[in-house]
Short mmCIF file of C-alpha atoms and ligand atoms in Angstrom, two decimals:
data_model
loop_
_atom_site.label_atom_id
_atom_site.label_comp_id
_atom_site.label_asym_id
_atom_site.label_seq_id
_atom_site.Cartn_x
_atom_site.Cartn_y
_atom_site.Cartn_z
CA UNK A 1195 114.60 67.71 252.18
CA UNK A 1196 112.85 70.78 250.75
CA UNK A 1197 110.55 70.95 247.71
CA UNK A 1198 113.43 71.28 245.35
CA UNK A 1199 115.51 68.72 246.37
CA UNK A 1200 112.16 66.16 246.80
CA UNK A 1201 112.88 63.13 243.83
CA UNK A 1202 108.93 62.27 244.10
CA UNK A 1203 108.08 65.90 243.21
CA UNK A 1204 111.07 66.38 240.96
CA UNK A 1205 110.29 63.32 239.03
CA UNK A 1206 107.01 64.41 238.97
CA UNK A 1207 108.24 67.51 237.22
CA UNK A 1208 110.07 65.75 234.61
CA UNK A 1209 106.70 63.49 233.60
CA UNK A 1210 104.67 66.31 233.07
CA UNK A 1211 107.35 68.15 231.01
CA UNK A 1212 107.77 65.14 228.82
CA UNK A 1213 104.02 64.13 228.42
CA UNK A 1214 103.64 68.38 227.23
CA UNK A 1215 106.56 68.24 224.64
CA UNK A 1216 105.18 64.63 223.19
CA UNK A 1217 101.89 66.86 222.97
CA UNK A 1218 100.30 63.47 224.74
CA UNK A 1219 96.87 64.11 227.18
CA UNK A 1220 97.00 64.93 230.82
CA UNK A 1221 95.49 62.12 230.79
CA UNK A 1222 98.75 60.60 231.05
CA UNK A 1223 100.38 62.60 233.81
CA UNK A 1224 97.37 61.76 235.61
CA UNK A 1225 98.12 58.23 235.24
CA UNK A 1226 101.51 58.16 235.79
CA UNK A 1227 102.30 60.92 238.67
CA UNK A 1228 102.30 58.47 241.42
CA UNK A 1229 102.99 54.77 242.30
CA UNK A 1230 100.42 52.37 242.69
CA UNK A 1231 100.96 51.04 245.19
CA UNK A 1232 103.26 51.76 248.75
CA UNK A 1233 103.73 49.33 251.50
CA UNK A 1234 105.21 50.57 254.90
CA UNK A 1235 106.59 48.19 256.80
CA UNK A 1236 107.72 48.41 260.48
CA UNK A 1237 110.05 45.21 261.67
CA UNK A 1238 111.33 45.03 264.86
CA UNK A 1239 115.00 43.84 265.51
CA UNK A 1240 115.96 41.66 268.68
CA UNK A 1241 119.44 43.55 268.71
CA UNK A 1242 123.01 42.30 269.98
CA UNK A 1243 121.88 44.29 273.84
CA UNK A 1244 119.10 42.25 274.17
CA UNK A 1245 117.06 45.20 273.83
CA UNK A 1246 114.06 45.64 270.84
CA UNK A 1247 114.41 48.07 268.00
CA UNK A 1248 111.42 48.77 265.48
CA UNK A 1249 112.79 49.51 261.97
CA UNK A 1250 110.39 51.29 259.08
CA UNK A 1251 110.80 50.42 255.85
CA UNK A 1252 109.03 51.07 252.33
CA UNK A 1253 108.27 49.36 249.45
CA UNK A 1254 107.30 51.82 246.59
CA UNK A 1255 105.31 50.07 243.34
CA UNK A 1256 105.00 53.01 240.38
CA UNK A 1257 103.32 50.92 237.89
CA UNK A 1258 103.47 47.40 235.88
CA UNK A 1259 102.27 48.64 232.71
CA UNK A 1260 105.37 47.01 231.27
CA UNK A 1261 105.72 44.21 232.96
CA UNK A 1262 106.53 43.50 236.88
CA UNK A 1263 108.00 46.33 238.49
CA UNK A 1264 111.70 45.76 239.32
CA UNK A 1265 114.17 48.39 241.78
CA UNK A 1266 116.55 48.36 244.49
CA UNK A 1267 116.89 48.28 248.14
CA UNK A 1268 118.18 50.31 250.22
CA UNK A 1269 119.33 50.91 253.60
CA UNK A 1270 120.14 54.35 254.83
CA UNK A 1271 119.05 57.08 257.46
CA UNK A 1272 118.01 59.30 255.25
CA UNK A 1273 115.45 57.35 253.77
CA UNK A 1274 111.84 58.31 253.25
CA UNK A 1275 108.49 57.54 251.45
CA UNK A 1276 109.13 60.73 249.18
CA UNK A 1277 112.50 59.29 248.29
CA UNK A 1278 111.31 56.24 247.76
CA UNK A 1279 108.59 56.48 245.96
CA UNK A 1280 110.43 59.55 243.25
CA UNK A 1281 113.00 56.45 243.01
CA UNK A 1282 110.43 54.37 241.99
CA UNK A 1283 109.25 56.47 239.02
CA UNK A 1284 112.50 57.04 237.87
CA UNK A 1285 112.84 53.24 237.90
CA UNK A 1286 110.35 53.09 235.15
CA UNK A 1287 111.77 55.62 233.24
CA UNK A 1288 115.10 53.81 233.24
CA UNK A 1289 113.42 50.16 232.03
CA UNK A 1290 111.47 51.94 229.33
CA UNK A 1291 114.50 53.78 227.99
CA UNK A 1292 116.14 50.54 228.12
CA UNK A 1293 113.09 48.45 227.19
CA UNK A 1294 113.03 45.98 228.99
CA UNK A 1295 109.83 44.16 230.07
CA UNK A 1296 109.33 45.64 233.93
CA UNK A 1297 107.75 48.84 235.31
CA UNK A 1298 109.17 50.67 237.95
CA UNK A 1299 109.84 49.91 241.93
CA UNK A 1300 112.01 50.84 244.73
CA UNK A 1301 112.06 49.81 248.51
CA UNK A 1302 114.38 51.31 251.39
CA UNK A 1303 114.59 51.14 255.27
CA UNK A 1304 115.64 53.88 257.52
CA UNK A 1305 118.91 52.65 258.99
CA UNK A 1306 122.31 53.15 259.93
CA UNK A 1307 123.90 49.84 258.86
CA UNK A 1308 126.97 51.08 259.78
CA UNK A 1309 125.83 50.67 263.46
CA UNK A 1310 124.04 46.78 262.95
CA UNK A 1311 125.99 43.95 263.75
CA UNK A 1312 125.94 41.27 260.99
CA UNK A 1313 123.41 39.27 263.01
CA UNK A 1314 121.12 42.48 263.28
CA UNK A 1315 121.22 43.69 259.90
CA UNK A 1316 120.35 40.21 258.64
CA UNK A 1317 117.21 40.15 261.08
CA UNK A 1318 116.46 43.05 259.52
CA UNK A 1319 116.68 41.74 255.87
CA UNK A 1320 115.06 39.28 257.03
CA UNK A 1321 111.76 40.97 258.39
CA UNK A 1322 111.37 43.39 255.57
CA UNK A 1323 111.09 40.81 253.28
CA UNK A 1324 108.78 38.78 255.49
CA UNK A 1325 106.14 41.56 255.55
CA UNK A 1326 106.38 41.98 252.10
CA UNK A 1327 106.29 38.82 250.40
CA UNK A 1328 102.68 39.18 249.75
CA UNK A 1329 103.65 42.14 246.76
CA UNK A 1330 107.05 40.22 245.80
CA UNK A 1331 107.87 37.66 243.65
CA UNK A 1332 109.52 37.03 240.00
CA UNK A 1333 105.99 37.65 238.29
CA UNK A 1334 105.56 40.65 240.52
CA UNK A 1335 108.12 43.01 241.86
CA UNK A 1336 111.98 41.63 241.62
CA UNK A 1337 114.22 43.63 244.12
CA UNK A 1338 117.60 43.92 244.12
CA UNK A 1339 120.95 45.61 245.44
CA UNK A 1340 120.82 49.54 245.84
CA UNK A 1341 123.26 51.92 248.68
CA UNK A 1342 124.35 49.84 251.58
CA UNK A 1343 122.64 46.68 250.11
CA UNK A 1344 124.98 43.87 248.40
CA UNK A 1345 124.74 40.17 247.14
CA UNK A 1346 124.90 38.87 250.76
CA UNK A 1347 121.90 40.85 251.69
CA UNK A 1348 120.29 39.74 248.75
CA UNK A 1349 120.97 35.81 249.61
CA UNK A 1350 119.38 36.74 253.04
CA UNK A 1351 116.21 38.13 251.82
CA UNK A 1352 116.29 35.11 248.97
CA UNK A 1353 116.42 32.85 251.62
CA UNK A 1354 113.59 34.44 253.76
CA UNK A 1355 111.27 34.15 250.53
CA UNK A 1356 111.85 30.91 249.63
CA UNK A 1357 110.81 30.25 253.18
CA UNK A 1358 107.30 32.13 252.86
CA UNK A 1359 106.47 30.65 249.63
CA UNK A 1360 107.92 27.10 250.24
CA UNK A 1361 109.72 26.39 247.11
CA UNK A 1362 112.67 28.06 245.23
CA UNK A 1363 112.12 31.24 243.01
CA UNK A 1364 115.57 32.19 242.18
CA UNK A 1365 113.92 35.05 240.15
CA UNK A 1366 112.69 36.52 242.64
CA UNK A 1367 115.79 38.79 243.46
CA UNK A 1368 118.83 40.03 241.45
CA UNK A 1369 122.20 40.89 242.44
CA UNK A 1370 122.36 37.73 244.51
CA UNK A 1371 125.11 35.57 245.07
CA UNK A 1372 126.56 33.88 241.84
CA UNK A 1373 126.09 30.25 243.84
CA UNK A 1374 122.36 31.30 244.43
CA UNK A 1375 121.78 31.89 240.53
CA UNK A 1376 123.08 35.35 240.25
CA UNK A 1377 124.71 36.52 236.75
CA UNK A 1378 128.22 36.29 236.03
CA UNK A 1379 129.46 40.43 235.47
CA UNK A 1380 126.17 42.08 237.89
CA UNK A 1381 128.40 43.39 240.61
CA UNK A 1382 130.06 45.51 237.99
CA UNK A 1383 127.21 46.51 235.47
CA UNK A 1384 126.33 49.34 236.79
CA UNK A 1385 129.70 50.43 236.26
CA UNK A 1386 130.50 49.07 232.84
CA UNK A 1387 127.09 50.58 231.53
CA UNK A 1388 128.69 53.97 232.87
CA UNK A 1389 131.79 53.12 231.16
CA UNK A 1390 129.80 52.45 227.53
CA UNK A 1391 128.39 55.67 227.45
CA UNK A 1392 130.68 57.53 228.44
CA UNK A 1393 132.91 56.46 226.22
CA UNK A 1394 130.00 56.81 223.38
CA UNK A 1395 129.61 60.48 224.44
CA UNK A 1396 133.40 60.99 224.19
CA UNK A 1397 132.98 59.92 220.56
CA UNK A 1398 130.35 62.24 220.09
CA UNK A 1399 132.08 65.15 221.52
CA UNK A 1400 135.37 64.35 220.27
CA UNK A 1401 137.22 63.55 223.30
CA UNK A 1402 139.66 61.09 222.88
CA UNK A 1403 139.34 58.60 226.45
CA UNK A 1404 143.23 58.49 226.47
CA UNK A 1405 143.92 61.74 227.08
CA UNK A 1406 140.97 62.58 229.01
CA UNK A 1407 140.51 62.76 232.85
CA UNK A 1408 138.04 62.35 235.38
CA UNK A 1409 136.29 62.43 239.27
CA UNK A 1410 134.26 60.20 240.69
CA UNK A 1411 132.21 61.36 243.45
CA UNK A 1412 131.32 58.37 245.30
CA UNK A 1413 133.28 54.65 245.37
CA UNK A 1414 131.11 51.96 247.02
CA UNK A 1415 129.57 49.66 244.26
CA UNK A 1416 129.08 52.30 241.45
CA UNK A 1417 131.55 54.42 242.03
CA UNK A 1418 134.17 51.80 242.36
CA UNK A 1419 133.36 50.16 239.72
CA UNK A 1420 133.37 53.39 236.99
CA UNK A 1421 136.47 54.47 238.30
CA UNK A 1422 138.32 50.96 237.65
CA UNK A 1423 136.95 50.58 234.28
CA UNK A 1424 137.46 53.78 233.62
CA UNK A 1425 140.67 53.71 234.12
CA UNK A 1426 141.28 50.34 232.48
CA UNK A 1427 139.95 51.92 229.38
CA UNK A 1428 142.84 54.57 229.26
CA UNK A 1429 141.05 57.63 231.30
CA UNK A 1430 143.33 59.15 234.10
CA UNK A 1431 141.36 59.49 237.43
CA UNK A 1432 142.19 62.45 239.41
CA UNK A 1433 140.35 62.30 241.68
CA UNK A 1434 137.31 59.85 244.06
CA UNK A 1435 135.62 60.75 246.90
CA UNK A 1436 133.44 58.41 249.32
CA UNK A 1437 131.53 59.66 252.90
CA UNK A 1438 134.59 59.60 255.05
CA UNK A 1439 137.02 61.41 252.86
CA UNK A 1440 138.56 61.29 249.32
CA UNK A 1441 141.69 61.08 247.25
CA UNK A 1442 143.32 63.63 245.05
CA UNK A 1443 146.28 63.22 242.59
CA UNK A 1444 145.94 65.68 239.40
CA UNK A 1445 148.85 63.46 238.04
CA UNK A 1446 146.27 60.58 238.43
CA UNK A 1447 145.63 58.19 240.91
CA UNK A 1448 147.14 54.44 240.82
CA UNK A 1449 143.33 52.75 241.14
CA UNK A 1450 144.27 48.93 241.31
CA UNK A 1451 146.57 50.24 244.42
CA UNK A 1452 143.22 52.62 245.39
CA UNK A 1453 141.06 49.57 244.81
CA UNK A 1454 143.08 47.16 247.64
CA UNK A 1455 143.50 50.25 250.18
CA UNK A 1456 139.97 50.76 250.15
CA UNK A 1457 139.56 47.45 250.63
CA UNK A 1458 141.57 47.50 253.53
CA UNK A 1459 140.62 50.93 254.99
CA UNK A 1460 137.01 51.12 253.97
CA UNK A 1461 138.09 54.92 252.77
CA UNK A 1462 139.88 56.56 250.24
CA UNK A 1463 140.83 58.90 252.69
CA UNK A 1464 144.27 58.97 253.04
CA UNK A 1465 145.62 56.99 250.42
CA UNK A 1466 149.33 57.52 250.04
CA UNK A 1467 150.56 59.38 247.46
CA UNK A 1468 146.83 61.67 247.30
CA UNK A 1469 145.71 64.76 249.24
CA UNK A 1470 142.09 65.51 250.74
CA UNK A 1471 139.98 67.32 248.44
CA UNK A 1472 136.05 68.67 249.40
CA UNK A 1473 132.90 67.69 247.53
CA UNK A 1474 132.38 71.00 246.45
CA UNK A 1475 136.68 71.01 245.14
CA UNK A 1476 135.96 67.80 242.96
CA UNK A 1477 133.22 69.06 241.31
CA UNK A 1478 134.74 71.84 239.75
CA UNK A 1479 137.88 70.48 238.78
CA UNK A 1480 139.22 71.35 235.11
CA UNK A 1481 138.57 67.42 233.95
CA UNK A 1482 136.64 65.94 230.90
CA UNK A 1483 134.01 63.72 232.82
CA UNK A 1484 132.90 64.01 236.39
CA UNK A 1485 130.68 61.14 237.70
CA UNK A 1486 128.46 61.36 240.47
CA UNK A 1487 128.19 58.40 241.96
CA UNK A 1488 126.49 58.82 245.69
CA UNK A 1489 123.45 59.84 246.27
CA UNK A 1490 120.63 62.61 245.55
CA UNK A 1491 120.92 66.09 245.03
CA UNK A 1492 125.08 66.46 245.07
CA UNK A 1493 125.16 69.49 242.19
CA UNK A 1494 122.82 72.05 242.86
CA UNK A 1495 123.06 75.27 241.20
CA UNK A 1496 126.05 76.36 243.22
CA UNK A 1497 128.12 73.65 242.27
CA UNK A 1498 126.95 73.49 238.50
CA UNK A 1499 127.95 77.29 238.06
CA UNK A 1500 131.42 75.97 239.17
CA UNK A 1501 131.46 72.87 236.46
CA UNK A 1502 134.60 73.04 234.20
CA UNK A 1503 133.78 69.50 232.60
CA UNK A 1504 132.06 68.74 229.33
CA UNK A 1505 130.54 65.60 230.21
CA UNK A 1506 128.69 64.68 233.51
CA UNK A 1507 127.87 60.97 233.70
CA UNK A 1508 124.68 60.25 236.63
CA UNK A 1509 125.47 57.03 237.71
CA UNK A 1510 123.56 58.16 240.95
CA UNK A 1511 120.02 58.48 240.89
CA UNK A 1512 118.98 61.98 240.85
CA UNK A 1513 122.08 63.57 241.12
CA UNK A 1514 121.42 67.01 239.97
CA UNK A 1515 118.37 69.19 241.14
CA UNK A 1516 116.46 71.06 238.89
CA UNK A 1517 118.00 74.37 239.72
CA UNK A 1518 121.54 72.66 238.57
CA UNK A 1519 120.24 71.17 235.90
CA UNK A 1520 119.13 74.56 234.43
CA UNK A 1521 122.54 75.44 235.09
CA UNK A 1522 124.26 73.17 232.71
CA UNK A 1523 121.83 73.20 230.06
CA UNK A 1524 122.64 76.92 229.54
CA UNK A 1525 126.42 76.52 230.08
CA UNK A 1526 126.09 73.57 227.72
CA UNK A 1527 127.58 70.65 229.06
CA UNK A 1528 126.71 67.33 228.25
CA UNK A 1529 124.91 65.54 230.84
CA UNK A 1530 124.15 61.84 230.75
CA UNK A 1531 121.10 61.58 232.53
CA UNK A 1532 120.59 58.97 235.16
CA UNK A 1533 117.98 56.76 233.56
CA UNK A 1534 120.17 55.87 230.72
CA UNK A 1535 123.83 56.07 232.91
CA UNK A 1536 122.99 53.73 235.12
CA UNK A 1537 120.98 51.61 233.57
CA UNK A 1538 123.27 48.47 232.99
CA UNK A 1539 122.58 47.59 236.62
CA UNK A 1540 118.85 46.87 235.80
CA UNK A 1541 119.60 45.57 232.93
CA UNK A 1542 122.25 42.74 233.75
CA UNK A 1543 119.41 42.02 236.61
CA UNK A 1544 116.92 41.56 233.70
CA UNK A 1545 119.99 39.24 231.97
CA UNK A 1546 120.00 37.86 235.84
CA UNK A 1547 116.54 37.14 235.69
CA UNK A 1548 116.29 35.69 232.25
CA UNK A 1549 118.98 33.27 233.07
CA UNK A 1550 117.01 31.82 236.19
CA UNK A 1551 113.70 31.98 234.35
CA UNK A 1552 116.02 29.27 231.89
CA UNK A 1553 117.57 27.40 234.35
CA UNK A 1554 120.98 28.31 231.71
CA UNK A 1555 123.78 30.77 232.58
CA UNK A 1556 125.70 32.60 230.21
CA UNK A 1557 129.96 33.17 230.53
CA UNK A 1558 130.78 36.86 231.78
CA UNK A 1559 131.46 37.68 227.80
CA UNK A 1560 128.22 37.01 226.66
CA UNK A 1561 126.31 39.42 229.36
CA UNK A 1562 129.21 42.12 228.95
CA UNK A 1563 128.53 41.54 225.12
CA UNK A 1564 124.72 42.33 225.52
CA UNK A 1565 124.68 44.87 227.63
CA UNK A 1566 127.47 46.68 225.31
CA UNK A 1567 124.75 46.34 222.72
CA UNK A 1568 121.52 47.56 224.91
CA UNK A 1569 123.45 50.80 226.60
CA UNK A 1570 124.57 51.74 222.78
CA UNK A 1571 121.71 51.09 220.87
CA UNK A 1572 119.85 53.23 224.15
CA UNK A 1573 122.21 55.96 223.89
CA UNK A 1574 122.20 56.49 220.20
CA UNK A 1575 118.23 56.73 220.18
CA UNK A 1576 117.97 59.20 222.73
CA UNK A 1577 120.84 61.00 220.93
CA UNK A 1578 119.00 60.99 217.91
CA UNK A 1579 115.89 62.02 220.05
CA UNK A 1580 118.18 65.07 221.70
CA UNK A 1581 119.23 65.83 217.57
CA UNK A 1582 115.57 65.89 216.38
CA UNK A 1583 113.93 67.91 219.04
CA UNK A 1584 116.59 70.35 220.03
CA UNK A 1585 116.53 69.38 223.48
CA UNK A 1586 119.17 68.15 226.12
CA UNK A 1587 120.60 64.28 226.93
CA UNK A 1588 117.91 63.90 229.66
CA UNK A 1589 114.86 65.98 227.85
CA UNK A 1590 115.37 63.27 224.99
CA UNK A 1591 115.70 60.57 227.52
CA UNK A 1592 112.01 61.38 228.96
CA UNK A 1593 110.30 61.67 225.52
CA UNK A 1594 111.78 58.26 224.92
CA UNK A 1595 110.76 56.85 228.48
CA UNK A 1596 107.41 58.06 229.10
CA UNK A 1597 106.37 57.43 225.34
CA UNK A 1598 107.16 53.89 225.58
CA UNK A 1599 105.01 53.77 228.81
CA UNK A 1600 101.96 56.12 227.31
CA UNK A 1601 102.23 53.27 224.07
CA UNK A 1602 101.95 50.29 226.44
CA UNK A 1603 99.15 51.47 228.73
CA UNK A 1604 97.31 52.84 225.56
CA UNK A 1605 97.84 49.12 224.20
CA UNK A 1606 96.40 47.73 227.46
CA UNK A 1607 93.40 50.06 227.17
CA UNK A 1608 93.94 52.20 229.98
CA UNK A 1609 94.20 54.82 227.96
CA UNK A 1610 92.94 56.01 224.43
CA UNK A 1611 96.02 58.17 223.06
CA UNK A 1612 96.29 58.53 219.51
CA UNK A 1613 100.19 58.09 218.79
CA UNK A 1614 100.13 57.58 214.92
CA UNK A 1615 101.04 60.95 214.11
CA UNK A 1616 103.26 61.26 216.89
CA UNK A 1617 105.99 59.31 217.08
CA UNK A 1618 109.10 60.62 216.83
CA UNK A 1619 111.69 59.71 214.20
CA UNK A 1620 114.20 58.64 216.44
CA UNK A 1621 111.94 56.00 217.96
CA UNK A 1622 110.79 54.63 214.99
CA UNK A 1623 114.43 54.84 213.54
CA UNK A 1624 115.22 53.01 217.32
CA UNK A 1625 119.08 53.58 216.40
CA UNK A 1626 121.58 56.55 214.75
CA UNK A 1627 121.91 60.12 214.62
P1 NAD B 2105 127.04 52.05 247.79
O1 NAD B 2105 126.42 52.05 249.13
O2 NAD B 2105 127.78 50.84 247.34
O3 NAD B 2105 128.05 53.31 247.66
C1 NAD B 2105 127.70 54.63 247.93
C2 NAD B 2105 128.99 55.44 247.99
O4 NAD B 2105 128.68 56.82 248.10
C3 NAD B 2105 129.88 55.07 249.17
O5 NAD B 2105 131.24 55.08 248.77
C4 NAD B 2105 129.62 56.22 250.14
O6 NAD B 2105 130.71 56.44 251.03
C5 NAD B 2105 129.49 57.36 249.13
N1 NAD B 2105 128.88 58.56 249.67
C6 NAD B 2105 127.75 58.70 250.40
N2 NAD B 2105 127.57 59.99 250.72
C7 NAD B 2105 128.60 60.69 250.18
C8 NAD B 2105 128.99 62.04 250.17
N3 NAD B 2105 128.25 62.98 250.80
N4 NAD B 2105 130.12 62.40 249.51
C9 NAD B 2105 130.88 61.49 248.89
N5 NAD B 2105 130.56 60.18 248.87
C10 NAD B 2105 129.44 59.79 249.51
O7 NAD B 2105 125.88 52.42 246.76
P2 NAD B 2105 125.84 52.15 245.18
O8 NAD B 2105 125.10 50.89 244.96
O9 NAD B 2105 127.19 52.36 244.61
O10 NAD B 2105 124.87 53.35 244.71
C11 NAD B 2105 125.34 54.67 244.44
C12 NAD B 2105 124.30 55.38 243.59
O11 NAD B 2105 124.08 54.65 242.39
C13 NAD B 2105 122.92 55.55 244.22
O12 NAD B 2105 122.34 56.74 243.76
C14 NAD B 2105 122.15 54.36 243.66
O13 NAD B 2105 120.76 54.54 243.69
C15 NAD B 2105 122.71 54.35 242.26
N6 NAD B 2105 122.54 53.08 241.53
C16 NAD B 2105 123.04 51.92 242.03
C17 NAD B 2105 122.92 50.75 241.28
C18 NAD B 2105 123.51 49.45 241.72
O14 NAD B 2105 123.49 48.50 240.91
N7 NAD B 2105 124.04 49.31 242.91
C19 NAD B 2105 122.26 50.78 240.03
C20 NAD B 2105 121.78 52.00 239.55
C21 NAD B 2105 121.93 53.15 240.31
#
């Protein structure tokens, strides 16, 4: 990972450029540039071989300004304390754009889980959650599902901290199981907030969904998710890609047929009917929307000279580096930045949350209902922050974000910022163009 393509010091860059354009104090940066706190944990495994294996893991707490910080977990090789903790700032963005009542978090453990038996990688779970029930809990820091995590894992780690604390805090953890007190329509919200606005940018731009087309790069939860929705609401899928290969069809691909091969195959590679097509290919294809849906740092400036679609949707987490950002800005294609496109995860885990802080759950329409409502009335107030300050999707999306945060620490008193003659019309209007 190399300065550029570092989400700690790229988020870091996107504070700073915020907290200058809402003319706020560096007193604000200075607050904000870095988590508060970061556990590293190391858990040894007993594995299948009878042989030990120490895992490290990270727990990355920006700040709880807000409220308690809330992010997911995740299990991959590539994971660091840079990547976690630039996750974790992002997280706060997201919640403040969305405004809900948390601050920002994010944990992940350097694994393959590819290569853990079931019996392993539930040690694991285990272990990390052991070591850091001390900084957990609903009142706290509320984890949940993020790559190579699911509602299984989160039952596991449930489990482990009902153990530690001795009584039942269903709220400590989203994404779990629906029989543990998870929220009817969480597996999918990341993907139906994707969905909402993209479909609300199409209406801005003119793009009628039922004629449009699209890529997704990416098809485990997200990905999968987007590209079935999508597709349900009219848009023609050309093409999906995932780690072990992908699936290309510019006549469209048949996703409820994708859908059950994957499920079989674990891949998209290969799916009858669809040829292989590279990362690099399904980026530049001549489609309306292209949705990155992986990981970090998948268009970089060589890809985003290559672009042909109007609308990129980030339901990954840092998606674009600065360098590709740049890119589209000046070839002027409409980006939905991360903190708003994938928001409806954290926000059906706030629904989650509420729900278990009531003890009362809520039918599948009413959460899809309310989070139709949060991504749209989110959307239209950075668009109307984008309109007012003649800036781009994810400019407008910071001056929202790190305003929100600035307001709340200034009402805490940890900091003495003068807003009234700064806040911008589109917050106070909170809605519209
Ligand atoms: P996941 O593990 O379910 O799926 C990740 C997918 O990306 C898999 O299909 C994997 O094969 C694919 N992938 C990995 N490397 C790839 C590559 N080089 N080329 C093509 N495909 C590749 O993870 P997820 O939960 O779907 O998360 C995906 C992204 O969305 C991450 O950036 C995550 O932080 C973000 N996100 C997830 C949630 C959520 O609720 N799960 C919420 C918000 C944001």
């Amino acid at each position: 990972m190399s300065d550029l393509t570092n989400p700690f010091l790229i988020v870091q860059g996107q504070l700073h450029r915020a907290v200058k354009n809402l003319g706020l104090s560096e007193d604000v940066y200075e607050m904000f540039k870095e988590p508060f706190r970061i556990t590293r944990v190391s858990v040894p495994v007993h594995m299948d071989d009878g042989t030990i294996q120490t895992f490290i893991g990270f727990r990355a707490q920006h700040t709880d300004v807000t409220g308690p910080t809330k992010g997911g977990i995740r299990f991959h090789q590539d994971v660091s304390e840079d990547e976690v903790k630039g996750l974790s700032m992002w997280m706060t963005f997201k919640t403040a754009v969305m405004g809900l009542p948390y601050g920002g978090a994010k944990g992940g453990v350097i694994c393959d889980p590819g290569k853990l038996s079931e019996r392993e990688l539930e040690e694991l779970s285990r272990g990390y959650i052991r070591y850091l029930a001390p900084v957990m809990g609903p009142e706290i820091d509320i984890p949940a599902p993020d790559v190579n995590t699911n509602p299984k894992i989160m039952g596991w780690m449930l489990d482990e901290f009902d153990k530690v604390r001795g009584h039942h805090t269903p709220g400590f953890i989203t994404g779990k199981p629906l029989v543990l007190g998870g929220s009817l329509g969480r597996d999918a919200a990341t993907g139906r907030g994707v969905l909402f606005v993209v479909l609300r940018a199409m209406d801005r731009l003119g793009i009628d969904p039922k004629h449009a087309t699209a890529a997704v790069q990416g098809f485990g939860n997200v990905g999968s998710h987007t590209a079935r929705l999508l597709h349900e609401a009219g848009v023609t899928i050309v093409a999906v890609s995932d780690v072990r290969g992908s699936a290309y069809n510019p006549s469209g691909l048949d996703i409820p047929e994708l859908l059950k091969y994957v499920e079989e195959h674990q891949t998209t590679k290969g799916f009858p009917g669809s040829s292989e097509i590279s990362n690099d290919e399904l980026f530049a294809l001549d489609v309306d929307v292209v949705v990155p849906a992986a990981l970090e740092n998948q268009i970089d400036g060589k890809r985003a000279e290559k672009v042909r679609a109007r609308i990129i949707a980030e339901a990954a987490n840092g998606p674009t580096t600065p360098e590709g950002d740049q890119l589209l800005r000046e070839r002027g294609i409409f980006v939905i930045p991360d903190i708003l496109c994938n928001a409806g995860g954290v926000t059906v885990s706030y629904f989650e949350w509420v729900q278990n802080t009531m003890g009362y759950y809520w039918p599948e329409e009413e959460v899809n209902e309310k989070l139709l409502r949060m991504m749209n009335d989110a959307f239209d107030t950075i668009y109307a922050m984008r309109n007012e300050h003649k800036v781009t999707m994810r400019e407008a999306a910071y001056l929202v974000a790190v305003h929100r945060v600035a307001e709340a620490a200034n009402a805490r008193g940890w900091l003495r910022v003068n807003f009234h003659h700064e806040v911008p019309q589109a917050l106070l209007r909170g809605a519209g163009d």
